[in-house]
mmCIF file with all atom_site columns, C-alpha atoms and ligand atoms in Angstrom:
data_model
loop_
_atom_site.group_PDB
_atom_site.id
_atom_site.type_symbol
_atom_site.label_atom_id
_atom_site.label_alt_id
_atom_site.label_comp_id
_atom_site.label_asym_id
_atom_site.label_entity_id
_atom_site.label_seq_id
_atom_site.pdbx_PDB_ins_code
_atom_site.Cartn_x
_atom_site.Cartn_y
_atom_site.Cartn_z
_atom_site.occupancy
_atom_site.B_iso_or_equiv
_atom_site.pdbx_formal_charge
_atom_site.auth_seq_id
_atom_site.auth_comp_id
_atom_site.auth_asym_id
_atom_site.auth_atom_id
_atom_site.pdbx_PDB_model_num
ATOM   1   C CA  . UNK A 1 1   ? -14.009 -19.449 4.990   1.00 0.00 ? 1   UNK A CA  1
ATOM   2   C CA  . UNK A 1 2   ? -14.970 -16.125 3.737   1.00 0.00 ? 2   UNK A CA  1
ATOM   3   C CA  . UNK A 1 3   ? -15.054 -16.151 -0.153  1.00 0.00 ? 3   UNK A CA  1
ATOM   4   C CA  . UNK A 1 4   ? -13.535 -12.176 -0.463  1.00 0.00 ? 4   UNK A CA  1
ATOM   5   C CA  . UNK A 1 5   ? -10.191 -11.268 -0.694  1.00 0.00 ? 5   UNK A CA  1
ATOM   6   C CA  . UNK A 1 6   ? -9.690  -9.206  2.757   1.00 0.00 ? 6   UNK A CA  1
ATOM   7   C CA  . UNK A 1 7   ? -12.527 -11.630 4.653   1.00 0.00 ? 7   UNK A CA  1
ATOM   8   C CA  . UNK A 1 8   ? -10.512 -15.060 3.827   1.00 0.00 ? 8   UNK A CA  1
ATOM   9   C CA  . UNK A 1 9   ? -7.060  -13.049 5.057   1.00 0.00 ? 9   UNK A CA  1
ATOM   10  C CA  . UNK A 1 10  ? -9.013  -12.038 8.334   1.00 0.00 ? 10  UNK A CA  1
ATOM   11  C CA  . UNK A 1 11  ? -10.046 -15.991 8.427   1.00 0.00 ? 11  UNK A CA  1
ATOM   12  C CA  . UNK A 1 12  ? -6.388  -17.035 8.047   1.00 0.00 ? 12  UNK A CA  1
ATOM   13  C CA  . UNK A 1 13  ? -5.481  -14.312 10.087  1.00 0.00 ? 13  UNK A CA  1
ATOM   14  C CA  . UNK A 1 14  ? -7.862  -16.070 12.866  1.00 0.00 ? 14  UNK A CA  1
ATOM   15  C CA  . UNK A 1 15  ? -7.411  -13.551 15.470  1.00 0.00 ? 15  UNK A CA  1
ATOM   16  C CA  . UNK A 1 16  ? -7.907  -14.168 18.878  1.00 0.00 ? 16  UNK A CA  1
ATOM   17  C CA  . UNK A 1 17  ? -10.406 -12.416 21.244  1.00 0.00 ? 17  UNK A CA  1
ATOM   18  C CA  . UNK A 1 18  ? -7.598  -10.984 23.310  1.00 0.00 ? 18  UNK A CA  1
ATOM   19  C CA  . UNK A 1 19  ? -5.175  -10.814 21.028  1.00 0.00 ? 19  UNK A CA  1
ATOM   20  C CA  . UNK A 1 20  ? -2.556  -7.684  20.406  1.00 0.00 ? 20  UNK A CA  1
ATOM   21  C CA  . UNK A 1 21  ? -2.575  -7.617  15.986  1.00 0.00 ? 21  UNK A CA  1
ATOM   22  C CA  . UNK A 1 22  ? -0.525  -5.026  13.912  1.00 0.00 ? 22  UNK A CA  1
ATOM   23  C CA  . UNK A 1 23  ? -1.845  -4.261  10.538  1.00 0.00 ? 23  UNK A CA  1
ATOM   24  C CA  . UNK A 1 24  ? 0.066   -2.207  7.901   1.00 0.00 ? 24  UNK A CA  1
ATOM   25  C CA  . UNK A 1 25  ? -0.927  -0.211  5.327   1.00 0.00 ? 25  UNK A CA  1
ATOM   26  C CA  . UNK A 1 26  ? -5.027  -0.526  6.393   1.00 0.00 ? 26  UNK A CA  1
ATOM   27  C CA  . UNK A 1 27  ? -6.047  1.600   3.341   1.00 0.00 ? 27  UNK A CA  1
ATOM   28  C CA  . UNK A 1 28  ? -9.688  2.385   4.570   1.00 0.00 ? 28  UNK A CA  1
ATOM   29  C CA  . UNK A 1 29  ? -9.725  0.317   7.568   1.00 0.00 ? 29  UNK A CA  1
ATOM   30  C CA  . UNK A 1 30  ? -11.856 -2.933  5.937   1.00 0.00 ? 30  UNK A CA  1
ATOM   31  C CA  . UNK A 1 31  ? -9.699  -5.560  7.676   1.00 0.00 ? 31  UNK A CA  1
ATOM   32  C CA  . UNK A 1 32  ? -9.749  -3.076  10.843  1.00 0.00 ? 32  UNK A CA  1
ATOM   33  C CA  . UNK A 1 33  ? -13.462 -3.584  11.370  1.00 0.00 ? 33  UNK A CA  1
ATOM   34  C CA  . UNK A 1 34  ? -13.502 -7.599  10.642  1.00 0.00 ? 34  UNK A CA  1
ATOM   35  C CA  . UNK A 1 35  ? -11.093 -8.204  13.256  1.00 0.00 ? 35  UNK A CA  1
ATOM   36  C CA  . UNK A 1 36  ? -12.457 -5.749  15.692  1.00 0.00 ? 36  UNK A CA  1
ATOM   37  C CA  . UNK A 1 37  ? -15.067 -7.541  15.235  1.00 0.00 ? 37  UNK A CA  1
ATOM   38  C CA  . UNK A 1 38  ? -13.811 -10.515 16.910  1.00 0.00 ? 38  UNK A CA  1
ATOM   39  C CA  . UNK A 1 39  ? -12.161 -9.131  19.393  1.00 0.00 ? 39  UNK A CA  1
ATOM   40  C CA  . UNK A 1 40  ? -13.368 -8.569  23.734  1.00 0.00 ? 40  UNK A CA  1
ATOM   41  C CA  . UNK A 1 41  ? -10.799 -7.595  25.091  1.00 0.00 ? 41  UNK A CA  1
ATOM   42  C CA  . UNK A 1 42  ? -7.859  -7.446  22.257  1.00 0.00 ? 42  UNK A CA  1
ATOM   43  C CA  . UNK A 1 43  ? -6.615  -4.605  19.783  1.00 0.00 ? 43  UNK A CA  1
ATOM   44  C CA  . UNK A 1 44  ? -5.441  -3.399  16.539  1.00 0.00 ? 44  UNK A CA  1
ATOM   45  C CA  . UNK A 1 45  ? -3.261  -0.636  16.088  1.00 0.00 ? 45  UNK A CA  1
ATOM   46  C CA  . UNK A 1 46  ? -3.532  -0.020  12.416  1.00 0.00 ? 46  UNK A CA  1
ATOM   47  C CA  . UNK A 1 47  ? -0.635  2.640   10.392  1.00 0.00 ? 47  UNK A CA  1
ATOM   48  C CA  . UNK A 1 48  ? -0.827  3.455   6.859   1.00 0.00 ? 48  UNK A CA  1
ATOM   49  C CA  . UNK A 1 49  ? 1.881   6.626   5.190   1.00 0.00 ? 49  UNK A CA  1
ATOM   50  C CA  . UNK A 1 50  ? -1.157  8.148   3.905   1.00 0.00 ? 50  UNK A CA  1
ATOM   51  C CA  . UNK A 1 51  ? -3.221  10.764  5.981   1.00 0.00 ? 51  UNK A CA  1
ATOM   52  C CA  . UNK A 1 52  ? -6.256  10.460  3.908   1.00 0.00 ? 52  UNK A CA  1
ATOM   53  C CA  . UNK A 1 53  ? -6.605  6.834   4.125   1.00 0.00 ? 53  UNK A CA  1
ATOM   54  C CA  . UNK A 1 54  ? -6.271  7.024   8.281   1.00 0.00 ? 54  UNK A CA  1
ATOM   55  C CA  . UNK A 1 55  ? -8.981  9.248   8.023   1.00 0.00 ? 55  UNK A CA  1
ATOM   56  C CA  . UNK A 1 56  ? -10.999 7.356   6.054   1.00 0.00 ? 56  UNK A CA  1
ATOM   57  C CA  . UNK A 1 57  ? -9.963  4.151   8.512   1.00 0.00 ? 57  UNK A CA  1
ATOM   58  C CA  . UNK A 1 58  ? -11.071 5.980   11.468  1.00 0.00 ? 58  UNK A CA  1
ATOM   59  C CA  . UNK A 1 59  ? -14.645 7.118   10.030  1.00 0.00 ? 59  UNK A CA  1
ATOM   60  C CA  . UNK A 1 60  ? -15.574 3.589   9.383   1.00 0.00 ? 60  UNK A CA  1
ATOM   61  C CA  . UNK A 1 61  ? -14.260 2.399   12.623  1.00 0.00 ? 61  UNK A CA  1
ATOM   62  C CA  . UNK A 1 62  ? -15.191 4.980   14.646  1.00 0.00 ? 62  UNK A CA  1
ATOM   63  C CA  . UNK A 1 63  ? -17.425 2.553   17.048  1.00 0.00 ? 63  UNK A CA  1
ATOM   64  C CA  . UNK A 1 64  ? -14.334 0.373   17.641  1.00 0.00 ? 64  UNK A CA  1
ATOM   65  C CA  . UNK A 1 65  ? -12.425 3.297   17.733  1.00 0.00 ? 65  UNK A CA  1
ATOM   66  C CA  . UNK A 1 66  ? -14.381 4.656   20.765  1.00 0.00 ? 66  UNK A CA  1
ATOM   67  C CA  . UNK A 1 67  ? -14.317 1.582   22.507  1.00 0.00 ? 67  UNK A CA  1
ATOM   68  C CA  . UNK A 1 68  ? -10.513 1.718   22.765  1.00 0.00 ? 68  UNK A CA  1
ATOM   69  C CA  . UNK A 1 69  ? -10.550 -1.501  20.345  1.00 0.00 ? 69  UNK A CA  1
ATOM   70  C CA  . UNK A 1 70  ? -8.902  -0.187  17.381  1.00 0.00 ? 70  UNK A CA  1
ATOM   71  C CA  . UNK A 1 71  ? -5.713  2.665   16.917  1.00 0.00 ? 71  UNK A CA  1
ATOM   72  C CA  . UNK A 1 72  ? -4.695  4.413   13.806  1.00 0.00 ? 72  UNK A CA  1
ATOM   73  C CA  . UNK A 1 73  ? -1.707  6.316   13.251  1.00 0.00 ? 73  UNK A CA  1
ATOM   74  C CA  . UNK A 1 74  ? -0.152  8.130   10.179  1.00 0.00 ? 74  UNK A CA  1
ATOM   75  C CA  . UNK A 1 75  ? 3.278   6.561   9.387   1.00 0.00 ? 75  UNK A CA  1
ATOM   76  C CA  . UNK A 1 76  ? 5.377   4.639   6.793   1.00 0.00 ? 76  UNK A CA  1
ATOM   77  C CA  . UNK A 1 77  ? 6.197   1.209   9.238   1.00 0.00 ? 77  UNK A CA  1
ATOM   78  C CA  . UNK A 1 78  ? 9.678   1.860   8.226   1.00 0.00 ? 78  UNK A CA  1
ATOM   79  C CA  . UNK A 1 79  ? 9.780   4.582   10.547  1.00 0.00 ? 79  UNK A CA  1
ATOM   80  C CA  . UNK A 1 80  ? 6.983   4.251   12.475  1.00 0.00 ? 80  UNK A CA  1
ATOM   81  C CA  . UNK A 1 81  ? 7.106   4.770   16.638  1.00 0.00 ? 81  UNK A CA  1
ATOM   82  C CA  . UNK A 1 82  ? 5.472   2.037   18.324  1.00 0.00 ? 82  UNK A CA  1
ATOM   83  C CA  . UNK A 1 83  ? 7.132   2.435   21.701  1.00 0.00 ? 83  UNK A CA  1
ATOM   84  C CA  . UNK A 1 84  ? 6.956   -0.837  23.824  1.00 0.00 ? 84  UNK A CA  1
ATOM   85  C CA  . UNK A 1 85  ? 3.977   -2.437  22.199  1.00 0.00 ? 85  UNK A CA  1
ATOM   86  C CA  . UNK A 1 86  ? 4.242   -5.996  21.270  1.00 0.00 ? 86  UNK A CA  1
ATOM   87  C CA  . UNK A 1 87  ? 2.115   -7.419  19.048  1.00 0.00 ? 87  UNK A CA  1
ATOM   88  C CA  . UNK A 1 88  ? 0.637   -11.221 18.562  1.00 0.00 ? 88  UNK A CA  1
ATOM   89  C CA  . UNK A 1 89  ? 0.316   -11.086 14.984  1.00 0.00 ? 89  UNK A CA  1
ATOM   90  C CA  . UNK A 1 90  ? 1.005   -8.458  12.381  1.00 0.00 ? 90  UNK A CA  1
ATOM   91  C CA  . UNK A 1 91  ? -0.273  -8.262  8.819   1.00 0.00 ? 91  UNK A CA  1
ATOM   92  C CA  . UNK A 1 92  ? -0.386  -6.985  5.867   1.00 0.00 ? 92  UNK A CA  1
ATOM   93  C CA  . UNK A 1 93  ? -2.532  -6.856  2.535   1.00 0.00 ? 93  UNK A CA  1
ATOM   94  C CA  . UNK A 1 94  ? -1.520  -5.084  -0.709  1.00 0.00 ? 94  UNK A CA  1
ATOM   95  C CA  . UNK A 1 95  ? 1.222   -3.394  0.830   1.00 0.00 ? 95  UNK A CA  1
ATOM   96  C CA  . UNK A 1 96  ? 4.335   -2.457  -1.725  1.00 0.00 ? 96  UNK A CA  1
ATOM   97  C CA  . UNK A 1 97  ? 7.015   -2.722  0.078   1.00 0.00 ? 97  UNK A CA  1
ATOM   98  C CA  . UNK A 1 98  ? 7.085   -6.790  0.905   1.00 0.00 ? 98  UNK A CA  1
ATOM   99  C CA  . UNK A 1 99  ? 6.246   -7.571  -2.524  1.00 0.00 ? 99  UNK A CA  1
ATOM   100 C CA  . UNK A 1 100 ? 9.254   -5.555  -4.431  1.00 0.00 ? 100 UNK A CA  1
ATOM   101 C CA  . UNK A 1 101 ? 12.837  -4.778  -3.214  1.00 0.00 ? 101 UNK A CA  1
ATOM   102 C CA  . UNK A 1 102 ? 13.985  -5.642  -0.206  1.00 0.00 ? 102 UNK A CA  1
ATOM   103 C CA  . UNK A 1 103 ? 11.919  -4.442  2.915   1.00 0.00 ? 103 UNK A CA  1
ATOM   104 C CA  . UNK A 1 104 ? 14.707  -5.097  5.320   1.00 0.00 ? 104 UNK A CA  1
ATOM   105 C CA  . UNK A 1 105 ? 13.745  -1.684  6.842   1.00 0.00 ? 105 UNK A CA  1
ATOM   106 C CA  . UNK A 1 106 ? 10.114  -2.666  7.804   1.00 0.00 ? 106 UNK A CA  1
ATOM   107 C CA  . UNK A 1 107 ? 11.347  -6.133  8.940   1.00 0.00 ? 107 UNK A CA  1
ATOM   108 C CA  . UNK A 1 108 ? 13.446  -4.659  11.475  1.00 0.00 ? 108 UNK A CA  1
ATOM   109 C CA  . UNK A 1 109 ? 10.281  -2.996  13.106  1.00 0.00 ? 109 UNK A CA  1
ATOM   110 C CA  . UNK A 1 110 ? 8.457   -5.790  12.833  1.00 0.00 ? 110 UNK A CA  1
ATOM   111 C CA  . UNK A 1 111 ? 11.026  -7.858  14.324  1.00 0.00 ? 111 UNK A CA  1
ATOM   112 C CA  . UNK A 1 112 ? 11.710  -6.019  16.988  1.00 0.00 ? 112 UNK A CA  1
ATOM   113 C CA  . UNK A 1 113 ? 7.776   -5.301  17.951  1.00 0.00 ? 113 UNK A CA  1
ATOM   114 C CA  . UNK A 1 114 ? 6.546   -9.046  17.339  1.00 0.00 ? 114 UNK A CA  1
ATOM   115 C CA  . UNK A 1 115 ? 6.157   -10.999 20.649  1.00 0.00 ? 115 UNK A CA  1
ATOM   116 C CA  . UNK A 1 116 ? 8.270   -13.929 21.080  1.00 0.00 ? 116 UNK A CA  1
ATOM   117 C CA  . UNK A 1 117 ? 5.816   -16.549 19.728  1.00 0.00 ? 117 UNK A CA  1
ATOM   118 C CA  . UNK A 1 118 ? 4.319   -13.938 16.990  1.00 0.00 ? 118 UNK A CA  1
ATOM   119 C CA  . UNK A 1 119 ? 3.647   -14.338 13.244  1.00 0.00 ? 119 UNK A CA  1
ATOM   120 C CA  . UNK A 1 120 ? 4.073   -11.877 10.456  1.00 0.00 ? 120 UNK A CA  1
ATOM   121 C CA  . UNK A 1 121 ? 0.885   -12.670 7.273   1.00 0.00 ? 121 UNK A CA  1
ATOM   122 C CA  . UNK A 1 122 ? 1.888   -11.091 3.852   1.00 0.00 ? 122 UNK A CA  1
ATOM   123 C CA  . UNK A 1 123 ? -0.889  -11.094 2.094   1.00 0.00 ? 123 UNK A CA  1
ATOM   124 C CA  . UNK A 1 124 ? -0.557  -10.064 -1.778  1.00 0.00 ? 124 UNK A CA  1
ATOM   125 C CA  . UNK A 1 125 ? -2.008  -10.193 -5.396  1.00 0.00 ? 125 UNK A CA  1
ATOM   126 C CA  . UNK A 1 126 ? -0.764  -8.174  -8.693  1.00 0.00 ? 126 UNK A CA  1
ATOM   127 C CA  . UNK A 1 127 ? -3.113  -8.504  -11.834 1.00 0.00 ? 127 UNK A CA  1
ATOM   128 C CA  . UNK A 1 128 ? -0.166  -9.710  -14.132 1.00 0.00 ? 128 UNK A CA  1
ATOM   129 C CA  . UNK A 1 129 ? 0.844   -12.280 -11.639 1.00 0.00 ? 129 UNK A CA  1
ATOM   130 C CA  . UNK A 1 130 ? 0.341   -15.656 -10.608 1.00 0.00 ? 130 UNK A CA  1
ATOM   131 C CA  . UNK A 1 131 ? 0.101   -16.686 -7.027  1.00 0.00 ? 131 UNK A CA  1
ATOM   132 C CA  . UNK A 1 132 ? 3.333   -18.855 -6.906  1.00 0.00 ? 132 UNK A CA  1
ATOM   133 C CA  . UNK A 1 133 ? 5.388   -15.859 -8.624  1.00 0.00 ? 133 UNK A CA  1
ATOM   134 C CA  . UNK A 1 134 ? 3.871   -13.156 -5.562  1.00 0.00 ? 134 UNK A CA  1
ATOM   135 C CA  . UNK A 1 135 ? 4.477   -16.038 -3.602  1.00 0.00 ? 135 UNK A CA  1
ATOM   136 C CA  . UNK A 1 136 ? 8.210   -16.218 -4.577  1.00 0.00 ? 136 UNK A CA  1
ATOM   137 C CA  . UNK A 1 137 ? 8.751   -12.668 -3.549  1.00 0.00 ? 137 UNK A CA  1
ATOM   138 C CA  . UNK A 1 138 ? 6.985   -12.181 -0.622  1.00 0.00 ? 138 UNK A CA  1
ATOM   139 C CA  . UNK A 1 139 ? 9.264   -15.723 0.585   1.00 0.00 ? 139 UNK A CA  1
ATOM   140 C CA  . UNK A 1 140 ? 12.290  -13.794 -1.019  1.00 0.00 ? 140 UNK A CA  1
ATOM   141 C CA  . UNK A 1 141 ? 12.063  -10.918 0.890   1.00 0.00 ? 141 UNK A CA  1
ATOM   142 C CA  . UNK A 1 142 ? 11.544  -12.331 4.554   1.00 0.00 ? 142 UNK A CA  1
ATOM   143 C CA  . UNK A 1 143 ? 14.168  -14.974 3.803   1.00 0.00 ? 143 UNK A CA  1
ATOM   144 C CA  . UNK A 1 144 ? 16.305  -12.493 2.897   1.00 0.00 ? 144 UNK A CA  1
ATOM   145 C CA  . UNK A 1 145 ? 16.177  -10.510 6.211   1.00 0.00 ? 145 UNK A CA  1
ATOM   146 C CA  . UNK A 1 146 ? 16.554  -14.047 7.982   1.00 0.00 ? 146 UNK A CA  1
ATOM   147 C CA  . UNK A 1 147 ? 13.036  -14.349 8.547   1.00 0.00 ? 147 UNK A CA  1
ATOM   148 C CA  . UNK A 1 148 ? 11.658  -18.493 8.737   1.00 0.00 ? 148 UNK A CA  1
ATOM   149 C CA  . UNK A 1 149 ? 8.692   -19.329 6.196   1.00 0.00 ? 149 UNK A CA  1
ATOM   150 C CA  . UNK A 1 150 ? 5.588   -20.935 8.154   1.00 0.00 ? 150 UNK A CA  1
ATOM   151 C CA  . UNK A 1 151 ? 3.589   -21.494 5.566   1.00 0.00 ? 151 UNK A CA  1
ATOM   152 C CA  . UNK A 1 152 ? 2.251   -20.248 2.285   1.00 0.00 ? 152 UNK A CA  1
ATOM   153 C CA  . UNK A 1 153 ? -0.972  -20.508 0.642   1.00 0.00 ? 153 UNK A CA  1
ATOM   154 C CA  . UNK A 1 154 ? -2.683  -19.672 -2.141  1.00 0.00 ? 154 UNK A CA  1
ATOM   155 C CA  . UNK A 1 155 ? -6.181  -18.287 -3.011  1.00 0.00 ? 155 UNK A CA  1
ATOM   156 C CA  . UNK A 1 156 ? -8.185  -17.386 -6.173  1.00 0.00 ? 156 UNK A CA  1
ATOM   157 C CA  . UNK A 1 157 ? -11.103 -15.038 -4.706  1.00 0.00 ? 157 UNK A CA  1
ATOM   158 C CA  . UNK A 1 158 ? -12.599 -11.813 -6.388  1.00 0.00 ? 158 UNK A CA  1
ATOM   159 C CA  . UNK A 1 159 ? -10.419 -12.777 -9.683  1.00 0.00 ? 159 UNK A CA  1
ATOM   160 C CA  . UNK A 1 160 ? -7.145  -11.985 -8.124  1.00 0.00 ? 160 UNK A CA  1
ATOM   161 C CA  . UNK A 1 161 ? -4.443  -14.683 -7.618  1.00 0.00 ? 161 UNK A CA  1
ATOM   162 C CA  . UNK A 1 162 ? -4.135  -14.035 -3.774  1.00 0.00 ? 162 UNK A CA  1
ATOM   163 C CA  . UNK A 1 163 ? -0.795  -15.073 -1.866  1.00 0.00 ? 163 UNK A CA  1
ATOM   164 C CA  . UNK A 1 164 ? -0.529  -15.422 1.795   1.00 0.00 ? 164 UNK A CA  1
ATOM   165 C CA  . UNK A 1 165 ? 3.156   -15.693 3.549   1.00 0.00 ? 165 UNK A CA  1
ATOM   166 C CA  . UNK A 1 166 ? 3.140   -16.572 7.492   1.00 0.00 ? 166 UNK A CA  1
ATOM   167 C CA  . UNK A 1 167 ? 6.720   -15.925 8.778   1.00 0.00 ? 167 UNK A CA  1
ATOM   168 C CA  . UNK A 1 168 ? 8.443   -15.815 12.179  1.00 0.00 ? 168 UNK A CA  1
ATOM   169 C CA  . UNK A 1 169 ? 11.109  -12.665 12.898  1.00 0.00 ? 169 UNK A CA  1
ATOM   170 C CA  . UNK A 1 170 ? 14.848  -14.335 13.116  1.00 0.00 ? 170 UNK A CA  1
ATOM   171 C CA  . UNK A 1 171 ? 15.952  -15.419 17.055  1.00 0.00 ? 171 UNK A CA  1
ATOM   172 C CA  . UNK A 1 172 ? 18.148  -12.728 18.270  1.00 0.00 ? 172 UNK A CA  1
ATOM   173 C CA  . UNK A 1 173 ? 21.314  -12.851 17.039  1.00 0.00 ? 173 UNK A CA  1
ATOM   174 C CA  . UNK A 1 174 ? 20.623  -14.425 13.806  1.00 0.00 ? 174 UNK A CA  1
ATOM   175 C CA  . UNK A 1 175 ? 21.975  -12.768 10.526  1.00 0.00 ? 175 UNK A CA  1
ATOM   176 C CA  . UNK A 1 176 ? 20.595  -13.103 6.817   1.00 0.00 ? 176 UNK A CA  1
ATOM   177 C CA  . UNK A 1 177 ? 23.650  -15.280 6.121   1.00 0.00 ? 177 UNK A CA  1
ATOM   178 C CA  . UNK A 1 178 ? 22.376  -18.409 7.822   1.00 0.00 ? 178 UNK A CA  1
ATOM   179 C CA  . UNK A 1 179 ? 21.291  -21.158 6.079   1.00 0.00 ? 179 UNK A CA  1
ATOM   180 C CA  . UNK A 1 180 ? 17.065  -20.955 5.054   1.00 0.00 ? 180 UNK A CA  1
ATOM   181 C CA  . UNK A 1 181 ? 14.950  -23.422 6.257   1.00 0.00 ? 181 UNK A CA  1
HETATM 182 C C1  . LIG B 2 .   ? -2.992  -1.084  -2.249  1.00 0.00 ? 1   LIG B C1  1
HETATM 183 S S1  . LIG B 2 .   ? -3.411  -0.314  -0.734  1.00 0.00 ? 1   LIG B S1  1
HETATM 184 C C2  . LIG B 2 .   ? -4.121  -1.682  0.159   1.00 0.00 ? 1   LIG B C2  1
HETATM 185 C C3  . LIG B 2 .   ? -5.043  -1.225  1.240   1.00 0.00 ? 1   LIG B C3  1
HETATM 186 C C4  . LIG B 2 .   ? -5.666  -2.377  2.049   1.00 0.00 ? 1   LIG B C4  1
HETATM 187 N N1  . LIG B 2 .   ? -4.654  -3.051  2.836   1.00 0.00 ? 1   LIG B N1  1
HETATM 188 C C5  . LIG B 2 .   ? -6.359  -3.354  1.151   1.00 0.00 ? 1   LIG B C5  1
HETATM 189 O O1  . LIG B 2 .   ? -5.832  -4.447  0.906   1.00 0.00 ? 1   LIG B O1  1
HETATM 190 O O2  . LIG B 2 .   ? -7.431  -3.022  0.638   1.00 0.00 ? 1   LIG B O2  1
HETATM 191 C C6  . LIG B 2 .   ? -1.815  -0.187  0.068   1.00 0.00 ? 1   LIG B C6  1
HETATM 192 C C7  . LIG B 2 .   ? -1.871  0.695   1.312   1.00 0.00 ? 1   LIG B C7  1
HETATM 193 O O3  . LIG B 2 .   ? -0.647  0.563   2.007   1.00 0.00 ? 1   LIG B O3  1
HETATM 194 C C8  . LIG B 2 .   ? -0.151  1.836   2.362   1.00 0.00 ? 1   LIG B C8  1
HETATM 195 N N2  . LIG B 2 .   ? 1.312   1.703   2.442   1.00 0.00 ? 1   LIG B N2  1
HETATM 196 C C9  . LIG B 2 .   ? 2.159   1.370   1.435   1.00 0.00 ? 1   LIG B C9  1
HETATM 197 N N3  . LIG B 2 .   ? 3.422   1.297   1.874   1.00 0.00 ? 1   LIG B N3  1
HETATM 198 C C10 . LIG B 2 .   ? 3.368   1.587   3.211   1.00 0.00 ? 1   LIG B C10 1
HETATM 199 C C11 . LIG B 2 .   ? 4.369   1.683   4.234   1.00 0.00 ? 1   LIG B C11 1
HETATM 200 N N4  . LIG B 2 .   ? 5.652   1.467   3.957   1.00 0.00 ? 1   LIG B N4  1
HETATM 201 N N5  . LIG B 2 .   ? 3.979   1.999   5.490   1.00 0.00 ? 1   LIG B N5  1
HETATM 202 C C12 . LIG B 2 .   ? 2.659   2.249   5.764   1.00 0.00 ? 1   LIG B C12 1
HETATM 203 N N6  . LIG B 2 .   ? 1.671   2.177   4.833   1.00 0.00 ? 1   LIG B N6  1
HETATM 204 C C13 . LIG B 2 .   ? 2.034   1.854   3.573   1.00 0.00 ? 1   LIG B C13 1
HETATM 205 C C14 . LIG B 2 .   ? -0.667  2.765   1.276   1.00 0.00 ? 1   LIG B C14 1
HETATM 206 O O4  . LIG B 2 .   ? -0.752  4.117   1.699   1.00 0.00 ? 1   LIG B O4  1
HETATM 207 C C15 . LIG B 2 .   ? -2.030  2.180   0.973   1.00 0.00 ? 1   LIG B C15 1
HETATM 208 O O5  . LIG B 2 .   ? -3.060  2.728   1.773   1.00 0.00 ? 1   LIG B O5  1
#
């Protein structure tokens, strides 16, 4: 297992070679280029909100870029257009929104653009915080929007407390009311 925060989420991540992965919020496209990397005939498609850092994403991946491995597109997920893709796995490192409030609004995407046996990974540290307390909210927020915990686990790499949350969307038909598991 890699011994860096991104490289031990791309480990748990463990894509496949063929697999169809979603990551949001890439930043500069790190994570991008390790799974490309262990991909043949799979892809990414990677958003972020922020123009600059898509740019910067698509410089350092231009090779997988040109190969048709990787995708990169401008766009908060909240509102972001991903047509009829479906996606194997989905992640996401750092990003905002599943650590605070309630990202009910991303969830929905997700949900809806997850293939049937798919897995969401929230992976998150803040300096000021232990692992089980970012652990607690990324669990509070998919189990709020009716999403099932997988698994959790916990990391100290690069001197951050790193969290990682593995959750499955909610069957269809399933509201935030039920019972948690
Ligand atoms: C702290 S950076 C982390 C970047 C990278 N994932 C990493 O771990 O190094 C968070 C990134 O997520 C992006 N981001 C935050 N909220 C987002 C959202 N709702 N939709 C898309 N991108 C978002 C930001 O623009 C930023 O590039």
């Amino acid at each position: 297992m890699a011994n860096d925060r991104i490289g031990w989420a791309v480990d748990v991540l463990s894509p496949g070679a063929s697999e169809r992965i979603l990551e949001v919020g890439c930043g500069h496209g790190v994570a991008v280029t390790m799974v490309c990397d262990r991909l043949i005939d799979g892809r990414v498609v990677a958003v972020d909100r922020s123009a600059t850092m898509i740019a910067a994403a698509k410089r350092r991946n231009a090779r997988h870029l040109a190969a048709g491995r990787a995708e990169f597109h401008t766009a908060e997920l909240a509102s972001a257009d991903f047509s009829e893709a479906r996606f194997d796995k989905a992640f996401a490192l750092r990003v905002g929104p599943f650590a605070r409030g309630d990202p009910a609004r991303e969830l929905m995407v997700l949900a809806r653009h997850l293939s049937p046996a798919g897995r969401l990974y929230l992976f998150h540290d803040e300096p000021s915080r232990s692992a089980d307390d970012v652990a607690r909210r990324l669990k509070a927020g998919v189990r709020g929007n009716a999403w099932t915990v997988e698994a959790v686990l916990k990391k100290r790499l690069d001197g951050c407390n790193v969290a990682c949350v593995i959750a499955l969307p909610p069957k269809p038909n399933a509201t935030a009311d039920e019972p948690k598991r």
